[in-house]
Amino acid sequence: ILNVEQSPQSLHVQEGDSTNFTCSFPSSNFYALHWYRWETAKSPEALFVMTLNGDEKKKGRISATLNTKEGYSYLYIKGSQPEDSATYLCAFESEGNTGKLIFGQGTTLQVKP
Amino acid sequence: NAGVMQNPRHLVRRRGQEARLRCSPMKGHSHVYWYRQLPEEGLKFMVYLQKENIIDESGMPKERFSAEFPKEGPSILRIQQVVRGDSAAYFCASSPGTAFQPQHFGDGTRLSIL
């Protein structure tokens, strides 16, 4: 059974704080690691697809890193804003099962003004 | 800017009835995926389809559930003889199918079983 773990489960920060959270995934049969942002009452929005060990991707104030050898990825948000409040999901895609995303439970971020 | 379209947004069925959930992928996308979110749980993979083919149905319950993606028209997730435990949000996603592309999600169908 493939396990994808995210921590922390929830996070409350003040506007302007920088924050980061973790996604752990199996280190074998790695194909890709996906990050999504999911706001309440909306659909999950794709942030990054990470494929290479050492990959670092950036979109505005959000960035992500990838370590496939040890099986973890970090998502960073610099200078959090209230509109960053959402649940952030990671999903593992394995070789031989491409297309099948195994999602973590998510980290719910609340940014207070 | 037509994204992934799912309908209906909400569906109410009585136990024993059939539920049909529809998904139209984004323009140019030939790969469709269905996920289910049970209450208090995360997104769980159900099935991966290309036009007229089921690629991976390892997440589908063995009975009462079926999915298709015909040559013309939307993908359909069909649940026969629904039970209370089928109450969930069902999400569809699509991708162009080329390697390392994100899956784009629809807004989901919330299925409630009375």
mmCIF file of C-alpha atoms in Angstrom:
data_model
loop_
_atom_site.group_PDB
_atom_site.id
_atom_site.type_symbol
_atom_site.label_atom_id
_atom_site.label_comp_id
_atom_site.label_asym_id
_atom_site.label_seq_id
_atom_site.Cartn_x
_atom_site.Cartn_y
_atom_site.Cartn_z
ATOM 1 C CA ILE A 1 0.000 0.000 0.000
ATOM 2 C CA LEU A 2 1.471 3.326 -1.058
ATOM 3 C CA ASN A 3 1.411 5.952 1.672
ATOM 4 C CA VAL A 4 1.603 9.693 1.129
ATOM 5 C CA GLU A 5 1.845 11.710 4.331
ATOM 6 C CA GLN A 6 1.557 15.460 4.752
ATOM 7 C CA SER A 7 2.452 17.521 7.768
ATOM 8 C CA PRO A 8 1.313 19.460 9.558
ATOM 9 C CA GLN A 9 -2.386 18.691 9.171
ATOM 10 C CA SER A 10 -3.247 22.352 9.712
ATOM 11 C CA LEU A 11 -1.419 25.602 10.166
ATOM 12 C CA HIS A 12 -2.457 29.062 11.333
ATOM 13 C CA VAL A 13 -0.148 31.965 10.495
ATOM 14 C CA GLN A 14 -0.292 35.743 10.472
ATOM 15 C CA GLU A 15 -0.324 37.734 7.257
ATOM 16 C CA GLY A 16 3.257 38.313 6.156
ATOM 17 C CA ASP A 17 4.650 35.151 7.774
ATOM 18 C CA SER A 18 6.508 32.689 5.604
ATOM 19 C CA THR A 19 5.586 29.066 6.019
ATOM 20 C CA ASN A 20 6.410 25.613 4.734
ATOM 21 C CA PHE A 21 4.966 22.139 4.867
ATOM 22 C CA THR A 22 6.076 18.648 4.029
ATOM 23 C CA CYS A 23 4.958 15.797 1.802
ATOM 24 C CA SER A 24 6.486 12.340 2.317
ATOM 25 C CA PHE A 25 6.121 9.635 -0.319
ATOM 26 C CA PRO A 26 7.643 6.258 -1.252
ATOM 27 C CA SER A 27 11.230 6.600 -2.480
ATOM 28 C CA SER A 28 10.934 3.687 -4.923
ATOM 29 C CA ASN A 29 9.259 3.634 -8.341
ATOM 30 C CA PHE A 30 9.063 7.415 -8.391
ATOM 31 C CA TYR A 31 7.558 9.014 -11.497
ATOM 32 C CA ALA A 32 6.247 12.435 -10.440
ATOM 33 C CA LEU A 33 5.051 14.435 -7.455
ATOM 34 C CA HIS A 34 2.134 16.833 -7.883
ATOM 35 C CA TRP A 35 1.157 19.787 -5.707
ATOM 36 C CA TYR A 36 -2.368 21.196 -5.691
ATOM 37 C CA ARG A 37 -4.055 24.083 -3.959
ATOM 38 C CA TRP A 38 -7.706 23.528 -2.982
ATOM 39 C CA GLU A 39 -9.880 26.383 -1.852
ATOM 40 C CA THR A 40 -13.219 25.705 -0.212
ATOM 41 C CA ALA A 41 -16.083 25.260 -2.697
ATOM 42 C CA LYS A 42 -13.676 25.239 -5.645
ATOM 43 C CA SER A 43 -11.843 22.532 -7.566
ATOM 44 C CA PRO A 44 -8.215 21.560 -6.843
ATOM 45 C CA GLU A 45 -5.854 23.805 -8.794
ATOM 46 C CA ALA A 46 -2.583 22.370 -10.107
ATOM 47 C CA LEU A 47 0.500 24.175 -8.775
ATOM 48 C CA PHE A 48 3.507 22.048 -9.765
ATOM 49 C CA VAL A 49 4.463 18.742 -11.320
ATOM 50 C CA MET A 50 7.912 17.767 -10.048
ATOM 51 C CA THR A 51 9.881 15.021 -11.715
ATOM 52 C CA LEU A 52 13.633 15.248 -11.081
ATOM 53 C CA ASN A 53 15.541 14.820 -7.840
ATOM 54 C CA GLY A 54 16.680 18.269 -6.707
ATOM 55 C CA ASP A 55 13.929 19.970 -8.721
ATOM 56 C CA GLU A 56 12.895 23.375 -7.483
ATOM 57 C CA LYS A 57 9.846 25.124 -8.935
ATOM 58 C CA LYS A 58 8.397 28.544 -8.265
ATOM 59 C CA LYS A 59 5.092 30.277 -8.957
ATOM 60 C CA GLY A 60 4.888 33.770 -7.514
ATOM 61 C CA ARG A 61 5.394 33.515 -3.753
ATOM 62 C CA ILE A 62 5.006 29.732 -3.735
ATOM 63 C CA SER A 63 7.918 27.384 -4.362
ATOM 64 C CA ALA A 64 8.550 23.677 -3.969
ATOM 65 C CA THR A 65 11.559 21.381 -3.714
ATOM 66 C CA LEU A 66 11.898 17.669 -4.341
ATOM 67 C CA ASN A 67 14.100 14.909 -2.908
ATOM 68 C CA THR A 68 13.245 11.613 -4.562
ATOM 69 C CA LYS A 69 16.054 9.640 -2.872
ATOM 70 C CA GLU A 70 14.657 10.229 0.601
ATOM 71 C CA GLY A 71 11.042 10.639 -0.503
ATOM 72 C CA TYR A 72 10.007 14.143 0.492
ATOM 73 C CA SER A 73 8.951 17.456 -0.991
ATOM 74 C CA TYR A 74 8.600 20.831 0.699
ATOM 75 C CA LEU A 75 6.168 23.577 -0.268
ATOM 76 C CA TYR A 76 7.106 27.102 0.779
ATOM 77 C CA ILE A 77 4.925 30.209 0.850
ATOM 78 C CA LYS A 78 6.768 33.490 1.274
ATOM 79 C CA GLY A 79 4.929 36.383 2.902
ATOM 80 C CA SER A 80 1.572 34.612 3.337
ATOM 81 C CA GLN A 81 -1.562 36.531 2.402
ATOM 82 C CA PRO A 82 -5.169 35.820 3.469
ATOM 83 C CA GLU A 83 -5.911 34.668 -0.092
ATOM 84 C CA ASP A 84 -3.344 31.886 0.376
ATOM 85 C CA SER A 85 -5.755 30.253 2.834
ATOM 86 C CA ALA A 86 -6.547 26.855 1.330
ATOM 87 C CA THR A 87 -5.752 23.174 1.639
ATOM 88 C CA TYR A 88 -2.510 22.180 -0.068
ATOM 89 C CA LEU A 89 -2.416 18.640 -1.409
ATOM 90 C CA CYS A 90 0.464 16.594 -2.707
ATOM 91 C CA ALA A 91 -0.009 13.517 -4.872
ATOM 92 C CA PHE A 92 2.457 10.750 -5.753
ATOM 93 C CA GLU A 93 2.548 9.163 -9.191
ATOM 94 C CA SER A 94 4.507 5.927 -9.542
ATOM 95 C CA GLU A 95 6.227 4.319 -12.501
ATOM 96 C CA GLY A 96 4.041 1.612 -13.913
ATOM 97 C CA ASN A 97 0.916 3.325 -12.604
ATOM 98 C CA THR A 98 1.142 6.641 -14.348
ATOM 99 C CA GLY A 99 -2.081 8.604 -14.260
ATOM 100 C CA LYS A 100 -3.084 7.210 -10.880
ATOM 101 C CA LEU A 101 -2.450 9.937 -8.301
ATOM 102 C CA ILE A 102 -2.150 8.911 -4.657
ATOM 103 C CA PHE A 103 -3.099 11.948 -2.594
ATOM 104 C CA GLY A 104 -2.028 12.926 0.889
ATOM 105 C CA GLN A 105 -4.611 14.193 3.373
ATOM 106 C CA GLY A 106 -3.488 17.779 2.805
ATOM 107 C CA THR A 107 -2.265 20.664 4.919
ATOM 108 C CA THR A 108 -4.910 23.293 5.641
ATOM 109 C CA LEU A 109 -3.443 26.769 5.865
ATOM 110 C CA GLN A 110 -5.279 29.654 7.503
ATOM 111 C CA VAL A 111 -3.706 33.100 7.103
ATOM 112 C CA LYS A 112 -5.027 35.731 9.510
ATOM 113 C CA PRO A 113 -4.992 39.386 8.403
ATOM 114 C CA ASN B 1 -12.068 29.171 -20.962
ATOM 115 C CA ALA B 2 -13.915 25.863 -20.644
ATOM 116 C CA GLY B 3 -12.391 23.801 -17.886
ATOM 117 C CA VAL B 4 -13.469 20.328 -16.846
ATOM 118 C CA MET B 5 -17.264 20.330 -16.650
ATOM 119 C CA GLN B 6 -19.076 18.020 -14.293
ATOM 120 C CA ASN B 7 -22.804 17.650 -13.938
ATOM 121 C CA PRO B 8 -24.884 17.614 -12.009
ATOM 122 C CA ARG B 9 -23.232 19.566 -9.183
ATOM 123 C CA HIS B 10 -25.528 17.925 -6.676
ATOM 124 C CA LEU B 11 -27.411 14.660 -7.024
ATOM 125 C CA VAL B 12 -29.828 13.120 -4.576
ATOM 126 C CA ARG B 13 -30.836 9.495 -4.925
ATOM 127 C CA ARG B 14 -32.779 7.025 -2.800
ATOM 128 C CA ARG B 15 -31.240 3.707 -1.852
ATOM 129 C CA GLY B 16 -31.500 1.244 -4.706
ATOM 130 C CA GLN B 17 -31.631 3.849 -7.479
ATOM 131 C CA GLU B 18 -28.977 4.458 -10.100
ATOM 132 C CA ALA B 19 -26.675 7.490 -10.174
ATOM 133 C CA ARG B 20 -25.065 8.777 -13.356
ATOM 134 C CA LEU B 21 -22.308 11.363 -13.091
ATOM 135 C CA ARG B 22 -21.029 13.131 -16.196
ATOM 136 C CA CYS B 23 -17.677 14.666 -16.982
ATOM 137 C CA SER B 24 -16.630 16.622 -20.059
ATOM 138 C CA PRO B 25 -12.848 17.004 -20.187
ATOM 139 C CA MET B 26 -11.021 20.158 -21.150
ATOM 140 C CA LYS B 27 -10.736 20.782 -24.874
ATOM 141 C CA GLY B 28 -7.857 18.782 -26.304
ATOM 142 C CA HIS B 29 -7.682 16.382 -23.347
ATOM 143 C CA SER B 30 -8.114 12.706 -24.137
ATOM 144 C CA HIS B 31 -7.443 11.269 -20.667
ATOM 145 C CA VAL B 32 -10.016 11.280 -17.881
ATOM 146 C CA TYR B 33 -9.670 10.310 -14.226
ATOM 147 C CA TRP B 34 -12.287 9.855 -11.517
ATOM 148 C CA TYR B 35 -11.630 10.378 -7.806
ATOM 149 C CA ARG B 36 -13.893 10.048 -4.794
ATOM 150 C CA GLN B 37 -13.819 11.960 -1.538
ATOM 151 C CA LEU B 38 -15.735 10.219 1.232
ATOM 152 C CA PRO B 39 -16.766 12.340 4.245
ATOM 153 C CA GLU B 40 -13.747 13.259 6.392
ATOM 154 C CA GLU B 41 -11.360 11.552 3.970
ATOM 155 C CA GLY B 42 -8.974 12.596 1.203
ATOM 156 C CA LEU B 43 -9.218 12.162 -2.550
ATOM 157 C CA LYS B 44 -9.033 8.511 -3.608
ATOM 158 C CA PHE B 45 -8.342 7.348 -7.162
ATOM 159 C CA MET B 46 -11.091 5.322 -8.798
ATOM 160 C CA VAL B 47 -10.454 4.916 -12.522
ATOM 161 C CA TYR B 48 -8.380 6.221 -15.448
ATOM 162 C CA LEU B 49 -9.831 6.191 -18.962
ATOM 163 C CA GLN B 50 -8.866 7.163 -22.460
ATOM 164 C CA LYS B 51 -11.330 7.337 -25.301
ATOM 165 C CA GLU B 52 -13.158 3.975 -25.423
ATOM 166 C CA ASN B 53 -10.564 2.334 -23.119
ATOM 167 C CA ILE B 54 -10.231 1.744 -19.406
ATOM 168 C CA ILE B 55 -6.542 2.091 -18.545
ATOM 169 C CA ASP B 56 -6.609 1.526 -14.772
ATOM 170 C CA GLU B 57 -9.667 0.675 -12.702
ATOM 171 C CA SER B 58 -7.798 -0.483 -9.616
ATOM 172 C CA GLY B 59 -9.662 1.980 -7.386
ATOM 173 C CA MET B 60 -13.172 1.039 -8.476
ATOM 174 C CA PRO B 61 -15.359 -0.965 -6.089
ATOM 175 C CA LYS B 62 -15.822 -4.404 -7.608
ATOM 176 C CA GLU B 63 -19.600 -4.249 -7.729
ATOM 177 C CA ARG B 64 -22.181 -1.666 -8.814
ATOM 178 C CA PHE B 65 -19.651 0.859 -10.163
ATOM 179 C CA SER B 66 -18.727 1.292 -13.825
ATOM 180 C CA ALA B 67 -17.161 3.995 -15.952
ATOM 181 C CA GLU B 68 -16.938 4.733 -19.632
ATOM 182 C CA PHE B 69 -15.474 7.360 -21.916
ATOM 183 C CA PRO B 70 -17.081 6.877 -25.338
ATOM 184 C CA LYS B 71 -15.709 8.119 -28.627
ATOM 185 C CA GLU B 72 -18.296 10.901 -28.614
ATOM 186 C CA GLY B 73 -19.679 12.578 -25.525
ATOM 187 C CA PRO B 74 -18.710 12.879 -21.891
ATOM 188 C CA SER B 75 -17.255 10.321 -19.552
ATOM 189 C CA ILE B 76 -19.901 8.681 -17.356
ATOM 190 C CA LEU B 77 -19.458 7.227 -13.871
ATOM 191 C CA ARG B 78 -22.401 4.958 -13.132
ATOM 192 C CA ILE B 79 -23.377 3.648 -9.732
ATOM 193 C CA GLN B 80 -26.125 1.058 -9.668
ATOM 194 C CA GLN B 81 -28.318 0.270 -6.661
ATOM 195 C CA VAL B 82 -26.817 3.045 -4.563
ATOM 196 C CA VAL B 83 -26.344 2.611 -0.832
ATOM 197 C CA ARG B 84 -25.817 5.211 1.917
ATOM 198 C CA GLY B 85 -22.072 4.565 1.858
ATOM 199 C CA ASP B 86 -21.902 5.874 -1.719
ATOM 200 C CA SER B 87 -22.585 9.411 -0.436
ATOM 201 C CA ALA B 88 -19.475 11.347 -1.362
ATOM 202 C CA ALA B 89 -18.034 14.013 -3.627
ATOM 203 C CA TYR B 90 -16.962 12.585 -6.981
ATOM 204 C CA PHE B 91 -14.328 14.519 -8.879
ATOM 205 C CA CYS B 92 -13.312 14.179 -12.480
ATOM 206 C CA ALA B 93 -9.973 15.347 -13.872
ATOM 207 C CA SER B 94 -8.514 15.421 -17.362
ATOM 208 C CA SER B 95 -5.110 15.739 -18.964
ATOM 209 C CA PRO B 96 -3.721 15.843 -22.490
ATOM 210 C CA GLY B 97 -2.005 12.545 -21.785
ATOM 211 C CA THR B 98 1.549 13.617 -22.515
ATOM 212 C CA ALA B 99 4.075 12.838 -19.830
ATOM 213 C CA PHE B 100 4.361 14.915 -16.670
ATOM 214 C CA GLN B 101 1.264 16.992 -17.277
ATOM 215 C CA PRO B 102 -0.991 18.033 -14.403
ATOM 216 C CA GLN B 103 -4.505 16.708 -14.103
ATOM 217 C CA HIS B 104 -7.105 19.485 -14.227
ATOM 218 C CA PHE B 105 -10.056 18.987 -11.925
ATOM 219 C CA GLY B 106 -13.734 19.768 -12.244
ATOM 220 C CA ASP B 107 -15.868 21.153 -9.412
ATOM 221 C CA GLY B 108 -17.181 17.734 -8.480
ATOM 222 C CA THR B 109 -20.592 16.124 -8.052
ATOM 223 C CA ARG B 110 -21.905 15.836 -4.508
ATOM 224 C CA LEU B 111 -23.928 12.649 -4.290
ATOM 225 C CA SER B 112 -26.338 12.240 -1.379
ATOM 226 C CA ILE B 113 -28.189 8.999 -0.750
ATOM 227 C CA LEU B 114 -31.433 9.175 1.220
#
